[in-house]
Amino acid sequence: MTTTPAPLIEVAGLRKSYAGRAVVDDVSFTVDEGEIFGILGPNGAGKTTTVECVEGLRTPDAGRIRVAGLDPVRDHAQVTGLLGAQLQESEIQPKLTVREALELYASFYPDPLDWRPLAGRLRLEEKLGTRFAKLSGGQKQRLFIALALVGNPRVVVLDELTTGLDPRARRDTWQLIEDVRDRGVTVLLVTHFMEEAQRLCDRIAVIDKGRVAALDTPSGLIRQAAGATVISFTPSAPLDDQELAALPGLASTAHKDGRVTLTGGDETVNAVLTLLARHHITAHQLRVSDATLDDAFLDLTGAGQS
Amino acid sequence: MSTATATSATTPSAPVNRAVLKAEFTLFRREAGSLIGILLFPVLLLVILGSIPSFRETDAGLGGIRLVDAYVPVTVLLGMIAGGIQSMPPIITGYRERGILRRMSTTPVRPAAVLGAQMGIHGVAVLVSVAVCLAVGRIAFDVALPRQIAGYLLALLLSVVVALALGALIASRARTTKISNAIGSVVFFPAMFCAGVWLPVQAMPDALAHIVELTPFGAAAQALNQAAAGDWPAWSHLVVLAVWAVALTGAAARWFRWE
């Protein structure tokens, strides 16, 4: 076996507080070269602060960050040359046109991409002469994505990639990011959009209240979550709640309009079928489905409890 | 560490970036308010005042010169005030407020390049305004060009630095464009008064003139007047200007925030 290469992004024991309140509290993860790594979490979980430390925009209170072996704060000049960023709350000069912005940002980098095909991919070619202030929200967002990529970076950090995009533009953007990754670019993606995380990410860190609540592949996260399997049916006769509660691996039970919905694991499915057979109860419209990343997310972040 | 990788890029930390300068100049041309304030307003005021017959009569109270002669240095300073105090601070504050400086700080180009470009462009625009005022004064109203050219250029340069430093200080202290505009307006009127817009400094009562001469634009007005008349500007005025330039630049550098 050859030795595994050092991860391209390394975050270890990251802490950051504002006014005495810990926003990021001991976050650690690594991102390999060519990986799409997602950071998923509820609002205010510390996702943006985490990636802003990776970008060198904020200085960590404690912990170690390396991007291609460089410290984003101390080696800021070198890191900016290999990292493209799309920030959540930043603009460009309001009276700069799309073409001027692309040319300007391309000029900042030693080996930029040709911005014309990039603008084409992001369907900005009709808007090249339009000033930034006159663009729609979705057009601004697509321009920010273009500006993050135009420097031909090794790492691209995208904070809320597809916010404000219509479904078609969203899918185009996902395809673009996959193509970028296929060229070997490493992607660090902040999102609260499950479909996006599930479609794009090789691995996901779920961050909640400044801590990593889980770190796995999307399907791994779903498996980890309690109640990964959802069983629903309409029983031909009432079922005893106590017997249901005793089912192995059961996570939750709900009754509505005579329909029973159970969540649990694989073993719960067989157990419930056995139970029904024993009581000679028929299960009408029996449905067994996997939980979604959505369910896993709610379970992992405790957001589903309230 | 690894300076080799740093130098492979296009000298990223250079304070002047040509592409940024070009972009900011393009943007400056789109700022109608700035163009009018710096390049049009001063010369327009000169033309209006110079068109009043009484302004073209010799005035014993001004030491035997005409009011229009006294107003050329005033309009020269007016361009500086419009550029440094009114036009530049809201632009820079807006760049910070909108996260433009922040966005740029994730690139190999430092946001300082934007500030440098803005100060350079405004400095040049002010100098163009000065040249236009002097030329119009000479051609239209027969106002003599500055006779002590070296002294005039020195006073002019110090005044431009003071105006830009004052603007940078406003931009460093104002957190929003609105505040920046408000401070600009508050500073604008005293600055215009000291420059002699309502009453040229030479025509002010002695006690008032002595106080005004301690302000940046009062000292600038006096130094420019003396050089225009053919004398080397009094060192007291040049020292006042230099002290202001250093103090304002230092304060702006001390308090400036990138975000």
Coordinates of C-alpha atoms in Angstrom, one line a residue:
Chain A
M1 CA 0.0 0.0 0.0
T2 CA 1.2 3.5 -0.8
T3 CA 1.0 6.0 1.9
T4 CA -2.1 8.1 1.8
P5 CA -1.5 11.7 0.7
A6 CA -1.9 14.4 3.3
P7 CA -5.3 15.9 3.3
L8 CA -5.6 19.1 1.3
I9 CA -7.6 20.9 4.0
E10 CA -7.0 20.1 7.7
V11 CA -9.0 21.6 10.5
A12 CA -8.1 20.5 14.0
G13 CA -9.6 21.7 17.3
L14 CA -10.9 24.9 15.8
R15 CA -12.4 27.4 18.3
K16 CA -13.8 30.8 17.7
S17 CA -15.8 33.0 20.1
Y18 CA -17.5 36.3 19.7
A19 CA -18.0 38.4 22.7
G20 CA -17.4 35.4 25.0
R21 CA -19.9 33.2 23.2
A22 CA -18.3 30.1 21.5
V23 CA -19.5 30.0 17.9
V24 CA -17.2 27.2 16.9
D25 CA -16.2 24.9 19.7
D26 CA -13.6 22.2 18.9
V27 CA -14.4 21.5 15.2
S28 CA -12.1 19.0 13.4
F29 CA -12.2 17.5 9.9
T30 CA -10.0 16.9 6.9
V31 CA -10.8 17.2 3.2
D32 CA -8.9 15.1 0.7
E33 CA -7.8 16.4 -2.7
G34 CA -10.6 16.1 -5.3
E35 CA -13.3 15.6 -2.7
I36 CA -16.6 17.5 -2.3
F37 CA -16.9 18.0 1.4
G38 CA -20.2 19.4 2.8
I39 CA -20.7 21.3 6.0
L40 CA -24.4 21.0 6.9
G41 CA -26.1 22.6 9.9
P42 CA -28.9 24.8 11.1
N43 CA -28.7 28.6 11.0
G44 CA -26.2 29.9 13.5
A45 CA -24.4 26.5 13.9
G46 CA -21.0 28.0 13.1
K47 CA -20.7 26.8 9.5
T48 CA -19.8 30.2 8.0
T49 CA -17.4 31.0 10.8
T50 CA -15.7 27.7 10.2
V51 CA -15.1 28.2 6.5
E52 CA -14.1 31.8 7.0
C53 CA -11.3 30.6 9.2
V54 CA -10.3 28.2 6.4
E55 CA -10.3 31.2 4.0
G56 CA -8.2 33.2 6.3
L57 CA -10.8 35.9 6.8
R58 CA -11.0 35.2 10.5
T59 CA -8.2 34.3 12.9
P60 CA -9.1 31.2 15.1
D61 CA -8.9 31.5 18.9
A62 CA -7.4 28.1 19.0
G63 CA -6.8 25.1 16.8
R64 CA -4.9 24.4 13.6
I65 CA -5.9 25.0 10.0
R66 CA -3.9 24.0 7.0
V67 CA -4.8 24.4 3.3
A68 CA -2.2 22.6 1.2
G69 CA 0.1 22.7 4.1
L70 CA -0.3 26.5 4.5
D71 CA -1.7 28.5 7.4
P72 CA -4.5 30.7 6.0
V73 CA -3.7 33.5 8.3
R74 CA 0.1 33.5 8.4
D75 CA 0.5 32.5 4.7
H76 CA -2.5 34.5 3.5
A77 CA -0.9 35.6 0.3
Q78 CA -0.1 32.1 -0.8
V79 CA -3.5 30.6 0.3
T80 CA -5.4 33.3 -1.6
G81 CA -3.6 32.2 -4.8
L82 CA -4.9 28.6 -4.6
L83 CA -8.3 29.1 -3.0
G84 CA -11.4 30.5 -4.6
A85 CA -14.2 31.8 -2.4
Q86 CA -17.8 32.5 -2.7
L87 CA -18.9 34.4 0.4
Q88 CA -22.3 34.7 1.9
E89 CA -22.5 38.4 2.4
S90 CA -20.3 40.3 0.1
E91 CA -20.7 42.2 -3.1
I92 CA -18.7 43.7 -5.8
Q93 CA -18.7 47.4 -6.9
P94 CA -22.3 48.2 -7.9
K95 CA -21.5 49.9 -11.1
L96 CA -19.0 47.3 -12.4
T97 CA -20.4 45.2 -15.3
V98 CA -20.3 41.4 -15.3
R99 CA -17.6 41.4 -17.9
E100 CA -15.5 43.9 -16.0
A101 CA -15.9 42.0 -12.8
L102 CA -14.8 38.7 -14.5
E103 CA -11.8 40.4 -16.2
L104 CA -10.8 42.1 -13.0
Y105 CA -10.9 39.0 -10.8
A106 CA -9.3 36.8 -13.5
S107 CA -6.4 39.4 -13.5
F108 CA -5.7 38.7 -9.8
Y109 CA -4.5 35.2 -10.4
P110 CA -1.4 33.8 -12.1
D111 CA -3.1 31.2 -14.2
P112 CA -6.8 32.1 -14.5
L113 CA -9.5 30.2 -16.5
D114 CA -10.9 31.8 -19.7
W115 CA -13.9 33.6 -18.2
R116 CA -16.0 33.4 -21.4
P117 CA -16.9 29.7 -21.3
L118 CA -17.4 30.0 -17.5
A119 CA -19.9 32.8 -18.0
G120 CA -21.6 30.6 -20.6
R121 CA -21.9 27.7 -18.3
L122 CA -23.5 30.0 -15.7
R123 CA -25.7 31.5 -18.3
L124 CA -24.3 35.0 -17.8
E125 CA -23.4 35.7 -21.4
E126 CA -26.5 37.8 -22.0
K127 CA -25.6 39.9 -19.0
L128 CA -22.0 40.7 -19.6
G129 CA -22.7 44.4 -20.2
T130 CA -25.0 44.7 -17.2
R131 CA -23.9 46.4 -14.0
F132 CA -23.8 44.3 -10.9
A133 CA -26.5 46.5 -9.1
K134 CA -28.9 45.7 -12.0
L135 CA -28.6 41.9 -11.7
S136 CA -31.3 39.8 -10.2
G137 CA -30.5 37.8 -7.0
G138 CA -29.9 34.6 -9.0
Q139 CA -27.7 36.4 -11.5
K140 CA -25.6 37.9 -8.7
Q141 CA -25.2 34.4 -7.2
R142 CA -24.1 32.9 -10.5
L143 CA -21.6 35.7 -10.9
F144 CA -20.2 35.0 -7.4
I145 CA -19.8 31.4 -8.4
A146 CA -18.0 32.4 -11.6
L147 CA -15.7 34.7 -9.6
A148 CA -14.9 31.9 -7.1
L149 CA -13.8 29.7 -10.0
V150 CA -12.2 32.2 -12.4
G151 CA -8.8 32.0 -10.7
N152 CA -8.6 28.3 -11.5
P153 CA -8.2 27.4 -7.8
R154 CA -7.1 24.1 -6.3
V155 CA -9.7 24.5 -3.5
V156 CA -13.0 26.3 -3.9
V157 CA -15.0 27.3 -0.8
L158 CA -18.7 27.8 -1.5
D159 CA -20.9 29.3 1.2
E160 CA -24.6 28.7 0.4
L161 CA -23.9 27.8 -3.2
T162 CA -27.4 27.8 -4.7
T163 CA -29.3 30.2 -2.5
G164 CA -31.6 32.3 -4.6
L165 CA -31.3 30.1 -7.7
D166 CA -34.3 28.7 -9.5
P167 CA -34.5 24.9 -9.8
R168 CA -33.0 24.8 -13.3
A169 CA -30.0 27.0 -12.4
R170 CA -29.5 25.0 -9.3
R171 CA -29.2 21.8 -11.2
D172 CA -26.9 23.4 -13.8
T173 CA -24.7 24.7 -10.9
W174 CA -24.5 21.3 -9.3
Q175 CA -23.4 19.8 -12.7
L176 CA -20.8 22.6 -12.9
I177 CA -19.5 21.8 -9.5
E178 CA -19.3 18.1 -10.3
D179 CA -17.3 19.0 -13.5
V180 CA -15.0 21.2 -11.5
R181 CA -14.4 18.4 -9.1
D182 CA -13.8 16.0 -11.9
R183 CA -10.9 18.3 -13.0
G184 CA -9.4 17.6 -9.6
V185 CA -10.5 20.7 -7.7
T186 CA -11.4 20.2 -4.0
V187 CA -14.7 21.7 -3.0
L188 CA -15.7 22.8 0.5
L189 CA -19.4 23.4 0.5
V190 CA -21.6 25.0 3.1
T191 CA -25.2 24.3 2.7
H192 CA -28.5 23.8 4.6
F193 CA -30.1 22.3 1.5
M194 CA -30.3 18.6 1.9
E195 CA -30.9 17.7 -1.7
E196 CA -27.7 19.6 -2.6
A197 CA -25.7 17.9 0.1
Q198 CA -27.0 14.4 -0.9
R199 CA -26.3 15.0 -4.6
L200 CA -22.9 16.6 -4.4
C201 CA -21.1 15.7 -1.3
D202 CA -18.7 12.7 -0.9
R203 CA -18.7 13.3 2.9
I204 CA -20.6 15.7 5.2
A205 CA -19.8 17.2 8.6
V206 CA -23.1 18.0 10.4
I207 CA -22.3 21.0 12.6
D208 CA -24.7 21.9 15.4
K209 CA -24.1 24.6 18.1
G210 CA -20.5 24.9 17.1
R211 CA -19.6 21.2 17.3
V212 CA -19.4 18.4 14.8
A213 CA -22.5 16.3 15.5
A214 CA -21.7 13.7 12.8
L215 CA -19.2 13.2 10.0
D216 CA -19.9 10.5 7.3
T217 CA -21.0 9.9 3.8
P218 CA -24.6 11.0 3.0
S219 CA -25.8 7.4 3.1
G220 CA -23.7 6.7 6.2
L221 CA -25.4 9.7 8.0
I222 CA -28.8 8.3 7.1
R223 CA -27.9 4.9 8.4
Q224 CA -26.6 6.4 11.6
A225 CA -29.7 8.3 12.3
A226 CA -32.3 6.6 14.6
G227 CA -35.4 5.8 12.7
A228 CA -33.7 5.4 9.3
T229 CA -36.5 3.2 8.1
V230 CA -40.1 4.4 7.9
I231 CA -42.9 1.8 8.0
S232 CA -46.5 2.9 7.5
F233 CA -49.7 1.0 7.1
T234 CA -53.4 1.0 7.8
P235 CA -54.2 -2.0 10.1
S236 CA -57.4 -4.0 9.6
A237 CA -57.9 -4.0 13.4
P238 CA -56.5 -1.8 16.2
L239 CA -53.0 -2.6 17.4
D240 CA -51.9 -2.7 21.0
D241 CA -49.6 0.3 21.7
Q242 CA -47.6 -1.6 24.2
E243 CA -46.8 -4.3 21.8
L244 CA -45.8 -1.8 19.2
A245 CA -43.5 0.0 21.8
A246 CA -41.8 -3.3 22.4
L247 CA -40.7 -3.7 18.8
P248 CA -36.9 -4.0 18.4
G249 CA -35.1 -0.8 17.1
L250 CA -38.3 1.3 17.2
A251 CA -37.6 5.0 17.2
S252 CA -41.1 6.5 17.0
T253 CA -44.8 5.7 16.7
A254 CA -47.5 7.8 15.3
H255 CA -51.2 7.3 14.6
K256 CA -53.2 9.4 12.2
D257 CA -56.6 8.7 10.7
G258 CA -56.3 5.0 11.4
R259 CA -52.9 4.9 9.8
V260 CA -49.8 3.8 11.8
T261 CA -46.4 5.2 11.0
L262 CA -43.4 3.7 12.7
T263 CA -39.7 4.6 12.3
G264 CA -36.9 2.3 13.3
G265 CA -34.3 0.1 11.8
D266 CA -34.2 -2.9 9.4
E267 CA -35.1 -5.3 12.3
T268 CA -38.2 -3.3 13.1
V269 CA -39.7 -4.2 9.6
N270 CA -39.5 -7.9 10.2
A271 CA -40.7 -7.6 13.8
V272 CA -43.8 -5.6 12.8
L273 CA -44.7 -8.0 10.0
T274 CA -44.4 -10.9 12.5
L275 CA -46.6 -9.0 15.0
L276 CA -49.3 -8.4 12.5
A277 CA -49.3 -12.0 11.3
R278 CA -49.6 -13.3 14.9
H279 CA -52.7 -11.2 15.4
H280 CA -54.1 -12.0 12.0
I281 CA -54.2 -8.3 11.2
T282 CA -53.9 -7.2 7.6
A283 CA -51.7 -4.2 6.8
H284 CA -53.3 -2.2 4.0
Q285 CA -51.2 0.1 1.9
L286 CA -48.0 -1.1 3.6
R287 CA -45.1 1.2 2.7
V288 CA -41.5 0.7 3.8
S289 CA -39.1 3.6 2.9
D290 CA -35.7 4.8 3.8
A291 CA -35.4 7.9 5.8
T292 CA -34.0 10.9 3.9
L293 CA -31.0 13.0 4.7
D294 CA -33.5 15.5 6.0
D295 CA -34.7 13.0 8.6
A296 CA -31.1 12.2 9.5
F297 CA -30.3 15.9 9.8
L298 CA -33.2 16.6 12.1
D299 CA -32.3 13.6 14.2
L300 CA -28.6 14.5 14.5
T301 CA -29.1 18.2 15.2
G302 CA -31.9 17.6 17.7
A303 CA -33.9 20.1 15.7
G304 CA -36.8 17.6 15.3
Q305 CA -37.4 17.4 19.0
S306 CA -39.2 20.7 19.6
Chain B
M1 CA 7.8 29.9 4.6
S2 CA 8.0 28.7 1.0
T3 CA 8.7 32.0 -0.6
A4 CA 9.3 30.1 -3.8
T5 CA 5.5 29.5 -4.3
A6 CA 4.8 33.1 -3.3
T7 CA 7.0 34.6 -6.0
S8 CA 5.5 32.3 -8.7
A9 CA 2.3 34.4 -8.5
T10 CA 2.1 37.9 -10.0
T11 CA 3.7 39.9 -7.1
P12 CA 0.4 39.7 -5.2
S13 CA 1.1 42.2 -2.4
A14 CA 2.0 45.1 -4.7
P15 CA 0.2 48.2 -3.3
V16 CA -0.7 49.4 -6.8
N17 CA -2.5 47.0 -9.0
R18 CA -3.1 48.2 -12.6
A19 CA -6.3 46.2 -13.2
V20 CA -7.8 47.6 -10.0
L21 CA -6.8 51.1 -10.9
K22 CA -8.3 50.6 -14.4
A23 CA -11.5 49.2 -12.9
E24 CA -11.8 52.0 -10.3
F25 CA -11.2 54.6 -12.9
T26 CA -14.0 53.1 -15.1
L27 CA -16.2 53.3 -12.0
F28 CA -15.1 56.8 -11.2
R29 CA -16.3 57.9 -14.7
R30 CA -19.7 56.5 -13.8
E31 CA -20.0 58.6 -10.7
A32 CA -21.8 61.6 -12.0
G33 CA -22.0 63.2 -8.6
S34 CA -18.2 63.0 -8.1
L35 CA -17.5 64.3 -11.6
I36 CA -19.9 67.3 -11.1
G37 CA -18.6 68.1 -7.6
I38 CA -14.9 67.9 -8.4
L39 CA -14.7 69.0 -12.0
L40 CA -17.8 71.1 -12.8
F41 CA -18.9 72.8 -9.6
P42 CA -15.7 74.8 -8.8
V43 CA -15.3 76.1 -12.4
L44 CA -19.0 76.9 -12.6
L45 CA -18.8 78.9 -9.4
L46 CA -15.8 80.8 -10.8
V47 CA -17.6 81.5 -14.1
I48 CA -20.7 82.8 -12.2
L49 CA -18.8 85.0 -9.8
G50 CA -16.5 86.2 -12.5
S51 CA -19.6 87.2 -14.6
I52 CA -20.7 89.7 -11.9
P53 CA -19.2 93.1 -12.9
S54 CA -18.4 94.2 -9.3
F55 CA -16.2 91.1 -8.9
R56 CA -14.0 92.3 -11.7
E57 CA -13.3 95.7 -10.1
T58 CA -10.2 96.4 -8.0
D59 CA -11.0 96.2 -4.3
A60 CA -8.9 98.3 -1.9
G61 CA -10.0 96.0 1.0
L62 CA -8.3 93.0 -0.7
G63 CA -5.0 94.9 -1.1
G64 CA -5.7 96.2 -4.6
I65 CA -6.7 92.9 -6.3
R66 CA -10.2 92.0 -7.7
L67 CA -12.6 89.7 -6.0
V68 CA -12.4 87.3 -9.0
D69 CA -8.6 87.1 -8.4
A70 CA -9.2 86.1 -4.8
Y71 CA -11.8 83.5 -5.8
V72 CA -9.5 81.5 -8.1
P73 CA -7.7 79.9 -5.1
V74 CA -11.0 79.5 -3.4
T75 CA -12.4 77.4 -6.3
V76 CA -9.1 75.5 -6.4
L77 CA -9.7 74.5 -2.8
L78 CA -13.4 73.8 -3.5
G79 CA -12.4 71.0 -5.9
M80 CA -10.2 69.5 -3.2
I81 CA -12.9 69.6 -0.6
A82 CA -15.5 68.1 -3.1
G83 CA -13.0 65.3 -4.0
G84 CA -11.6 64.5 -0.6
I85 CA -14.5 65.1 1.7
Q86 CA -17.6 64.6 -0.4
S87 CA -16.8 62.1 -3.1
M88 CA -14.2 59.7 -1.7
P89 CA -15.4 58.8 1.8
P90 CA -18.8 57.4 0.9
I91 CA -17.3 55.3 -1.9
I92 CA -14.8 53.7 0.5
T93 CA -17.3 53.3 3.3
G94 CA -19.7 51.7 0.8
Y95 CA -17.0 49.3 -0.3
R96 CA -16.5 48.2 3.2
E97 CA -20.2 48.2 4.1
R98 CA -21.1 46.0 1.1
G99 CA -18.2 43.5 1.8
I100 CA -16.4 44.5 -1.4
L101 CA -13.1 44.9 0.5
R102 CA -13.8 41.6 2.3
R103 CA -14.4 39.8 -1.0
M104 CA -11.2 41.2 -2.4
S105 CA -9.2 40.1 0.7
T106 CA -9.9 36.4 -0.3
T107 CA -7.9 37.1 -3.6
P108 CA -4.2 37.6 -4.0
V109 CA -4.8 41.3 -4.4
R110 CA -4.9 43.2 -1.1
P111 CA -8.0 45.5 -0.5
A112 CA -5.4 48.3 0.1
A113 CA -5.1 48.4 -3.7
V114 CA -8.7 49.7 -3.9
L115 CA -8.0 52.4 -1.4
G116 CA -4.8 53.3 -3.1
A117 CA -6.6 53.5 -6.5
Q118 CA -9.4 55.6 -5.1
M119 CA -7.0 58.1 -3.5
G120 CA -4.9 58.2 -6.6
I121 CA -7.9 58.8 -8.9
H122 CA -9.3 61.5 -6.6
G123 CA -6.0 63.1 -6.3
V124 CA -5.6 63.3 -10.0
A125 CA -9.2 64.5 -10.5
V126 CA -8.6 67.3 -8.0
L127 CA -5.4 68.4 -9.8
V128 CA -7.4 68.4 -13.1
S129 CA -10.0 70.6 -11.4
V130 CA -7.2 72.9 -10.2
A131 CA -5.8 73.2 -13.7
V132 CA -9.2 73.9 -15.2
C133 CA -9.9 76.6 -12.6
L134 CA -6.6 78.3 -13.2
A135 CA -7.0 78.1 -17.0
V136 CA -10.5 79.4 -17.0
G137 CA -9.5 82.2 -14.6
R138 CA -6.6 83.2 -16.9
I139 CA -8.5 82.9 -20.2
A140 CA -11.9 84.2 -19.2
F141 CA -11.2 86.7 -16.4
D142 CA -7.5 87.6 -17.0
V143 CA -6.5 86.3 -13.6
A144 CA -2.7 86.0 -13.5
L145 CA -1.3 82.5 -13.2
P146 CA 0.6 81.7 -10.0
R147 CA 3.9 83.6 -10.1
Q148 CA 5.9 81.5 -7.5
I149 CA 5.4 78.2 -9.2
A150 CA 7.5 76.0 -6.9
G151 CA 5.8 77.5 -3.8
Y152 CA 2.4 77.1 -5.4
L153 CA 3.0 73.4 -6.3
L154 CA 4.3 72.7 -2.8
A155 CA 1.3 74.3 -1.2
L156 CA -1.0 72.5 -3.7
L157 CA 0.5 69.1 -3.1
L158 CA 0.3 69.5 0.7
S159 CA -3.4 70.6 0.4
V160 CA -4.3 67.7 -1.8
V161 CA -2.7 65.3 0.7
V162 CA -4.6 67.0 3.6
A163 CA -7.9 66.7 1.7
L164 CA -7.4 63.0 0.9
A165 CA -6.2 62.2 4.4
L166 CA -9.3 64.0 5.8
G167 CA -11.4 61.9 3.5
A168 CA -9.7 58.7 4.5
L169 CA -10.2 59.6 8.2
I170 CA -13.9 60.1 7.6
A171 CA -14.1 56.8 5.7
S172 CA -12.2 55.1 8.6
R173 CA -14.6 56.4 11.3
A174 CA -17.9 56.1 9.5
R175 CA -19.4 52.7 9.7
T176 CA -22.1 53.2 7.0
T177 CA -22.3 55.2 3.8
K178 CA -25.1 57.3 5.4
I179 CA -22.9 58.3 8.3
S180 CA -20.0 58.9 5.9
N181 CA -22.3 61.3 3.9
A182 CA -23.5 63.0 7.1
I183 CA -19.9 63.6 8.4
G184 CA -18.9 64.7 4.9
S185 CA -21.7 67.4 5.0
V186 CA -20.8 68.5 8.5
V187 CA -17.2 68.9 7.6
F188 CA -18.0 70.4 4.2
F189 CA -19.4 73.7 5.3
P190 CA -16.7 74.7 7.8
A191 CA -14.1 73.6 5.2
M192 CA -15.7 75.8 2.6
F193 CA -15.8 78.7 5.0
C194 CA -12.2 78.3 5.9
A195 CA -11.2 78.0 2.3
G196 CA -13.0 81.4 1.8
V197 CA -16.0 80.5 -0.3
W198 CA -18.2 83.1 1.4
L199 CA -15.5 85.5 2.3
P200 CA -11.9 85.1 1.0
V201 CA -9.5 84.7 3.9
Q202 CA -7.7 88.0 2.9
A203 CA -10.9 89.8 3.4
M204 CA -11.7 88.3 6.8
P205 CA -11.1 90.4 10.0
D206 CA -7.6 89.8 11.4
A207 CA -8.7 87.9 14.5
L208 CA -10.9 85.6 12.4
A209 CA -8.2 85.2 9.7
H210 CA -5.7 84.1 12.4
I211 CA -8.0 81.4 13.6
V212 CA -8.9 80.2 10.1
E213 CA -5.2 80.1 9.2
L214 CA -4.8 77.3 11.7
T215 CA -7.3 75.1 9.9
P216 CA -6.1 73.0 7.0
F217 CA -8.1 74.8 4.3
G218 CA -7.5 78.3 5.8
A219 CA -3.7 77.7 5.8
A220 CA -4.0 76.2 2.3
A221 CA -5.9 79.3 1.1
Q222 CA -3.3 81.7 2.5
A223 CA -0.3 79.7 1.2
L224 CA -1.9 79.4 -2.3
N225 CA -2.7 83.2 -2.3
Q226 CA 0.9 84.1 -1.4
A227 CA 2.4 81.8 -4.0
A228 CA -0.1 83.1 -6.6
A229 CA 1.0 86.7 -5.9
G230 CA 4.6 85.7 -6.4
D231 CA 5.9 85.3 -2.8
W232 CA 7.2 82.1 -1.3
P233 CA 4.3 80.9 1.0
A234 CA 4.9 81.7 4.7
W235 CA 6.5 78.8 6.5
S236 CA 3.8 79.1 9.2
H237 CA 1.1 78.1 6.6
L238 CA 3.2 75.3 5.2
V239 CA 4.0 73.9 8.6
V240 CA 0.3 74.0 9.6
L241 CA -0.6 72.1 6.4
A242 CA 2.2 69.6 7.0
V243 CA 1.1 69.0 10.6
W244 CA -2.4 68.4 9.5
A245 CA -1.3 66.1 6.7
V246 CA 0.7 64.0 9.1
A247 CA -1.9 64.0 11.9
L248 CA -4.8 63.1 9.6
T249 CA -2.9 60.4 7.7
G250 CA -1.8 58.9 11.0
A251 CA -5.3 59.0 12.5
A252 CA -6.8 57.4 9.3
A253 CA -4.2 54.7 9.3
R254 CA -4.7 54.0 13.0
W255 CA -8.5 53.7 12.8
F256 CA -9.2 52.3 9.4
R257 CA -11.1 49.0 9.5
W258 CA -11.4 46.6 6.5
E259 CA -14.7 45.2 7.7

